[in-house]
Short mmCIF file of C-alpha atoms and ligand atoms in Angstrom, two decimals:
data_model
loop_
_atom_site.label_atom_id
_atom_site.label_comp_id
_atom_site.label_asym_id
_atom_site.label_seq_id
_atom_site.Cartn_x
_atom_site.Cartn_y
_atom_site.Cartn_z
CA MET R 1 4.97 19.52 -20.51
CA LEU R 2 6.08 22.17 -18.08
CA HIS R 3 2.98 24.35 -18.36
CA ASN R 4 0.20 21.87 -17.95
CA GLY R 5 1.71 18.86 -16.26
CA LYS R 6 1.70 16.15 -18.92
CA SER R 7 4.18 14.23 -16.88
CA ILE R 8 4.18 10.92 -15.00
CA PHE R 9 6.91 9.02 -13.23
CA GLU R 10 7.83 5.98 -11.16
CA TRP R 11 10.38 5.18 -8.53
CA LEU R 12 12.08 1.99 -7.51
CA LYS R 13 15.47 0.80 -6.34
CA ALA R 14 18.18 -1.66 -7.37
CA TYR R 15 19.97 -3.41 -4.52
CA LYS R 16 23.35 -5.07 -4.51
CA GLN R 17 22.79 -8.14 -2.40
CA ASN R 18 25.38 -9.74 -0.14
CA SER R 19 26.00 -12.47 -2.70
CA GLY R 20 26.92 -9.78 -5.25
CA ARG R 21 23.72 -10.29 -7.21
CA ILE R 22 21.78 -7.22 -8.27
CA ALA R 23 18.07 -7.25 -7.64
CA LEU R 24 15.03 -5.05 -8.25
CA PHE R 25 12.00 -5.07 -5.96
CA ARG R 26 8.76 -5.87 -7.88
CA PRO R 27 9.69 -3.72 -10.92
CA GLU R 28 6.79 -5.11 -12.97
CA LYS R 29 4.40 -3.45 -10.48
CA ASN R 30 6.02 -0.06 -11.13
CA LEU R 31 5.66 -0.45 -14.90
CA GLU R 32 2.05 -1.56 -14.52
CA ARG R 33 1.40 1.53 -12.40
CA LEU R 34 3.21 3.77 -14.91
CA ASN R 35 0.79 2.54 -17.56
CA ARG R 36 -2.20 3.13 -15.29
CA SER R 37 -1.00 6.70 -14.71
CA ALA R 38 -0.43 7.09 -18.47
CA GLU R 39 -3.94 5.93 -19.29
CA LYS R 40 -5.50 8.54 -17.01
CA MET R 41 -3.26 11.36 -18.26
CA CYS R 42 -3.81 10.52 -21.98
CA ILE R 43 -0.17 9.54 -22.35
CA PRO R 44 0.61 6.59 -24.66
CA GLN R 45 1.22 3.18 -23.08
CA ILE R 46 4.68 1.67 -22.80
CA ASP R 47 5.44 -1.95 -23.60
CA GLU R 48 6.04 -3.22 -20.06
CA GLY R 49 8.01 -6.32 -21.06
CA PHE R 50 10.29 -4.33 -23.35
CA VAL R 51 10.89 -1.60 -20.78
CA LEU R 52 11.66 -4.13 -18.04
CA SER R 53 14.27 -5.83 -20.21
CA ALA R 54 15.70 -2.43 -21.24
CA LEU R 55 15.83 -1.41 -17.57
CA LYS R 56 17.69 -4.61 -16.70
CA ASP R 57 20.21 -3.92 -19.50
CA LEU R 58 20.64 -0.36 -18.25
CA ILE R 59 21.28 -1.48 -14.65
CA LYS R 60 23.75 -4.10 -15.85
CA LEU R 61 25.62 -1.42 -17.79
CA GLU R 62 25.66 1.02 -14.85
CA GLN R 63 26.10 -1.54 -12.07
CA ASP R 64 29.29 0.04 -10.73
CA TRP R 65 27.12 2.91 -9.49
CA ILE R 66 25.19 0.67 -7.12
CA PRO R 67 26.55 1.23 -3.61
CA THR R 68 27.22 -1.90 -1.62
CA LYS R 69 26.90 -0.58 1.92
CA ASP R 70 23.92 -1.64 3.98
CA GLY R 71 20.91 0.63 3.45
CA PHE R 72 22.35 2.03 0.19
CA SER R 73 20.90 1.38 -3.25
CA LEU R 74 20.54 2.71 -6.78
CA TYR R 75 17.46 4.88 -7.12
CA ILE R 76 15.64 4.45 -10.43
CA ARG R 77 13.31 7.15 -11.73
CA PRO R 78 11.45 6.39 -14.97
CA VAL R 79 9.73 9.53 -16.25
CA VAL R 80 7.49 10.35 -19.23
CA PHE R 81 6.65 13.89 -20.33
CA GLY R 82 5.15 15.62 -23.35
CA THR R 83 7.56 17.37 -25.71
CA ASP R 84 5.34 19.05 -28.32
CA PRO R 85 6.61 22.52 -29.26
CA ALA R 86 3.10 23.91 -28.71
CA LEU R 87 1.11 25.66 -25.96
CA GLY R 88 -2.30 24.07 -26.36
CA VAL R 89 -4.04 22.23 -23.51
CA LYS R 90 -4.50 18.91 -25.25
CA ALA R 91 -2.75 15.55 -25.18
CA ALA R 92 0.72 15.86 -26.70
CA ALA R 93 1.64 14.13 -29.94
CA SER R 94 5.16 13.37 -28.80
CA TYR R 95 6.56 12.26 -25.47
CA LYS R 96 9.96 11.51 -24.04
CA PHE R 97 10.50 8.47 -21.83
CA LEU R 98 13.70 8.36 -19.86
CA ILE R 99 15.16 6.61 -16.84
CA ILE R 100 17.26 8.54 -14.36
CA LEU R 101 19.59 6.63 -12.02
CA SER R 102 21.22 7.89 -8.86
CA PRO R 103 23.02 6.17 -6.00
CA VAL R 104 21.23 6.84 -2.71
CA GLY R 105 22.07 6.36 0.93
CA PRO R 106 19.71 5.22 3.66
CA TYR R 107 16.68 7.46 4.10
CA TYR R 108 17.48 7.80 7.80
CA PRO R 109 21.29 8.15 7.98
CA GLN R 110 21.23 7.99 11.80
CA GLY R 111 19.26 4.78 11.69
CA PHE R 112 15.58 4.00 11.54
CA LYS R 113 14.01 7.04 13.23
CA PRO R 114 10.35 7.80 13.89
CA VAL R 115 8.85 10.93 12.29
CA PRO R 116 6.40 13.53 13.67
CA ILE R 117 3.29 13.97 11.53
CA PHE R 118 0.91 16.91 11.22
CA VAL R 119 -2.71 16.23 10.17
CA SER R 120 -3.70 19.02 7.82
CA THR R 121 -7.18 20.47 8.28
CA GLU R 122 -6.52 23.11 5.66
CA HIS R 123 -4.87 21.42 2.70
CA VAL R 124 -5.99 18.32 0.83
CA ARG R 125 -3.91 16.22 -1.55
CA ALA R 126 -6.38 14.76 -4.00
CA VAL R 127 -10.03 14.08 -4.54
CA ARG R 128 -11.91 11.04 -5.86
CA GLY R 129 -12.33 11.38 -9.60
CA GLY R 130 -9.07 13.34 -9.83
CA VAL R 131 -5.54 12.03 -10.31
CA GLY R 132 -4.48 11.25 -6.73
CA ASP R 133 -4.05 7.59 -7.68
CA CYS R 134 -1.48 8.50 -10.40
CA LYS R 135 2.17 9.35 -9.97
CA THR R 136 1.80 12.55 -11.93
CA ALA R 137 3.99 15.63 -11.49
CA GLY R 138 1.36 18.12 -10.29
CA ASN R 139 0.30 16.06 -7.26
CA TYR R 140 3.65 16.63 -5.62
CA ALA R 141 3.97 20.36 -6.24
CA ALA R 142 0.42 20.67 -4.89
CA GLY R 143 1.48 19.16 -1.56
CA LEU R 144 4.48 21.41 -0.98
CA SER R 145 2.72 24.31 0.75
CA ALA R 146 1.13 21.90 3.25
CA GLN R 147 4.60 20.48 3.99
CA ARG R 148 6.11 23.93 4.34
CA ASP R 149 3.43 24.89 6.88
CA ALA R 150 3.89 21.65 8.84
CA LYS R 151 7.69 22.12 8.93
CA LYS R 152 7.27 25.55 10.53
CA LEU R 153 5.45 23.81 13.38
CA GLY R 154 8.20 21.21 13.75
CA PHE R 155 6.62 18.35 11.82
CA THR R 156 8.37 16.39 9.09
CA GLN R 157 5.38 15.21 7.09
CA VAL R 158 1.69 15.86 6.53
CA LEU R 159 -1.13 13.37 6.84
CA PHE R 160 -3.91 14.34 4.46
CA LEU R 161 -7.60 13.77 5.12
CA ASP R 162 -10.16 13.01 2.42
CA ALA R 163 -11.06 16.10 0.41
CA ILE R 164 -14.84 15.72 0.64
CA GLU R 165 -15.68 15.18 4.31
CA ARG R 166 -12.26 16.05 5.77
CA LYS R 167 -12.85 13.16 8.10
CA TYR R 168 -11.07 10.05 6.83
CA VAL R 169 -7.29 9.63 6.78
CA GLU R 170 -5.78 9.12 3.32
CA GLU R 171 -1.99 9.21 3.09
CA VAL R 172 1.22 11.01 3.96
CA GLY R 173 3.10 12.99 1.23
CA ALA R 174 4.62 10.05 -0.61
CA MET R 175 3.76 7.29 1.84
CA ASN R 176 0.71 5.20 2.51
CA PHE R 177 -0.56 5.16 6.08
CA PHE R 178 -1.14 2.28 8.49
CA VAL R 179 -2.77 2.16 11.92
CA ARG R 180 -2.15 -0.66 14.36
CA PHE R 181 -5.02 -0.99 16.80
CA LYS R 182 -4.95 -3.54 19.62
CA ASP R 183 -6.62 -6.28 17.58
CA GLU R 184 -6.37 -5.01 13.99
CA VAL R 185 -3.96 -3.46 11.51
CA ALA R 186 -5.81 -1.10 9.18
CA THR R 187 -4.95 1.03 6.16
CA PRO R 188 -7.26 3.28 4.13
CA ASN R 189 -8.88 1.42 1.24
CA LEU R 190 -7.92 2.48 -2.28
CA ASN R 191 -10.82 4.82 -2.93
CA GLY R 192 -9.49 6.53 -6.06
CA SER R 193 -7.68 9.43 -4.40
CA ILE R 194 -4.97 7.34 -2.71
CA LEU R 195 -1.82 6.24 -4.53
CA PRO R 196 -1.71 2.43 -4.61
CA GLY R 197 1.74 1.90 -3.12
CA ILE R 198 3.76 -1.20 -3.91
CA THR R 199 5.22 -1.15 -0.41
CA ARG R 200 1.64 -0.92 0.93
CA MET R 201 0.64 -3.95 -1.14
CA SER R 202 3.69 -5.89 0.06
CA VAL R 203 3.15 -4.96 3.72
CA LEU R 204 -0.47 -6.17 3.45
CA GLU R 205 0.74 -9.49 2.04
CA ILE R 206 3.37 -9.89 4.77
CA LEU R 207 0.95 -9.02 7.58
CA ARG R 208 -1.64 -11.48 6.26
CA SER R 209 1.01 -14.19 5.99
CA TRP R 210 1.96 -13.48 9.61
CA GLY R 211 -1.66 -14.00 10.64
CA TYR R 212 -2.54 -10.41 11.61
CA ASN R 213 -6.13 -9.25 11.33
CA VAL R 214 -5.65 -6.78 8.46
CA ASN R 215 -8.28 -4.53 6.95
CA GLU R 216 -8.37 -2.03 4.09
CA ARG R 217 -11.16 0.30 5.15
CA GLN R 218 -12.19 3.85 5.89
CA ILE R 219 -10.48 5.10 9.07
CA SER R 220 -11.64 8.40 10.47
CA ILE R 221 -9.19 10.68 12.24
CA ASP R 222 -11.65 10.72 15.15
CA GLU R 223 -11.43 6.93 15.42
CA ILE R 224 -7.65 7.22 15.78
CA MET R 225 -7.87 9.98 18.40
CA GLU R 226 -10.54 8.02 20.32
CA ALA R 227 -8.54 4.80 20.19
CA HIS R 228 -5.58 6.68 21.61
CA LYS R 229 -7.72 7.97 24.49
CA LYS R 230 -9.05 4.49 25.20
CA GLY R 231 -5.59 2.96 25.02
CA THR R 232 -6.34 0.74 22.01
CA LEU R 233 -4.03 2.55 19.57
CA VAL R 234 -0.72 0.70 19.43
CA GLU R 235 1.30 2.30 16.64
CA LEU R 236 1.21 4.31 13.40
CA PHE R 237 3.49 4.00 10.40
CA GLY R 238 3.92 4.97 6.76
CA THR R 239 5.09 2.83 3.82
CA GLY R 240 6.87 3.81 0.59
CA THR R 241 9.89 3.02 -1.57
CA ALA R 242 12.02 5.90 -0.22
CA ALA R 243 12.05 5.04 3.50
CA ILE R 244 10.39 1.58 3.12
CA ILE R 245 8.75 1.89 6.58
CA SER R 246 8.50 5.08 8.63
CA SER R 247 7.45 4.72 12.20
CA ILE R 248 5.47 7.71 13.48
CA SER R 249 6.55 9.33 16.74
CA ARG R 250 3.87 12.02 17.10
CA LEU R 251 0.63 12.92 15.41
CA ARG R 252 -0.97 16.34 15.82
CA TYR R 253 -4.62 16.86 14.89
CA LYS R 254 -6.07 20.28 15.73
CA ASP R 255 -5.19 20.82 19.40
CA ASN R 256 -4.63 17.18 20.25
CA GLU R 257 -1.40 15.33 20.01
CA ILE R 258 -0.66 11.64 20.18
CA HIS R 259 2.86 11.03 21.40
CA PHE R 260 4.53 7.65 21.06
CA SER R 261 8.26 8.07 21.31
CA ASP R 262 10.82 10.25 19.60
CA GLU R 263 13.48 7.64 20.10
CA HIS R 264 12.01 4.21 19.59
CA SER R 265 10.22 2.92 16.55
CA GLY R 266 7.09 0.87 16.94
CA GLU R 267 7.50 -2.88 17.31
CA LEU R 268 5.59 -3.82 14.16
CA SER R 269 7.20 -1.07 12.04
CA THR R 270 10.62 -2.31 13.07
CA LYS R 271 9.69 -5.91 12.25
CA LEU R 272 8.28 -4.95 8.85
CA TYR R 273 11.29 -2.80 8.01
CA LYS R 274 13.61 -5.69 8.80
CA GLU R 275 11.52 -8.20 6.85
CA LEU R 276 11.33 -6.06 3.70
CA THR R 277 14.96 -4.97 3.72
CA ASP R 278 16.11 -8.54 4.49
CA ILE R 279 14.27 -9.68 1.36
CA GLN R 280 15.57 -6.76 -0.72
CA TYR R 281 19.21 -7.26 0.32
CA GLY R 282 18.97 -11.04 -0.01
CA ARG R 283 19.51 -11.75 3.69
CA LYS R 284 16.31 -13.73 3.69
CA GLU R 285 14.76 -16.13 1.23
CA ASP R 286 12.41 -14.37 -1.18
CA VAL R 287 9.43 -16.64 -0.53
CA HIS R 288 7.01 -14.23 -2.22
CA ASN R 289 9.05 -14.20 -5.43
CA TRP R 290 9.28 -10.42 -5.38
CA MET R 291 12.86 -9.88 -6.54
CA THR R 292 13.91 -9.62 -10.19
CA TYR R 293 17.57 -10.39 -10.76
CA ILE R 294 19.84 -8.70 -13.27
CA ASP R 295 21.60 -11.68 -14.82
C1 LIG O 301 4.80 6.69 -4.52
C2 LIG O 301 3.82 7.05 -3.50
C3 LIG O 301 3.48 6.20 -2.42
C4 LIG O 301 4.22 4.93 -2.12
O1 LIG O 301 4.28 4.04 -3.17
P1 LIG O 301 5.39 2.91 -3.19
O2 LIG O 301 5.10 2.18 -4.46
O3 LIG O 301 5.16 2.07 -1.99
O4 LIG O 301 6.70 3.57 -3.15
C5 LIG O 301 2.47 6.60 -1.57
N1 LIG O 301 1.83 7.76 -1.74
C6 LIG O 301 2.13 8.61 -2.75
C7 LIG O 301 1.38 9.86 -2.90
C8 LIG O 301 3.14 8.28 -3.64
O5 LIG O 301 3.45 9.12 -4.63
#
């Protein structure tokens, strides 16, 4: 409810492919995650199979709203929130589950564009043992002041460090974070305070299938700054359903700044963006069996 945040949600997209078929990207993973969030927030479980078939029916019914232009899609927002007419801080007895749909354009209307990132030394997003690994309403309101402060300094997004040692990188607003070193691609391991992104999971699978040396591990901000100094830092990027892949142009930590390029996206980010969107729009065979078709 509004007062104490008994609210969880998901996000995913429906794509109209070139063949005219409508496809969802790994929707079963979103419903699984919704139930994991529900479990932690004392919200009743949904029947994943039933909701997936209801979602498919809904998309079929509303299919005229799915834009066909490249980079466009239908945004899908399942949400669950408590509706008890009471003020007590306890699990609600009644909840509403609804699915909001909205046509969306490409995240970067001027084309795939790298973003400048500010590493917050003041704000943290979540702590182990808390609810950082859930898509629950309060996590996002809690990150807004950090974003506002970063925007004033000319940065689009905030990279959060771990809340305990303020040493290890965790994630960016609503994106998971990847570092490409000279001989390794690394992303923070899911330590309980990081949201387990479905794009993250898919990028890991793609990179492994391409033969990259990929690791999920602790990455300290100092390691990144050092690697940059030594010339072994190749590129940084974020992953998430909204932008799919966001290449990072600049990263500011305290008084140091890593500058890649404001104009050009990293090589691997560009390749991953193309691979994922080619699968989503049906331009490429879905060898991983990730797409669910509405028909
Ligand atoms: C949703 C979200 C992500 C990305 O998850 P995807 O399933 O890849 O869209 C990453 N971090 C946070 C905090 C999120 O809320």
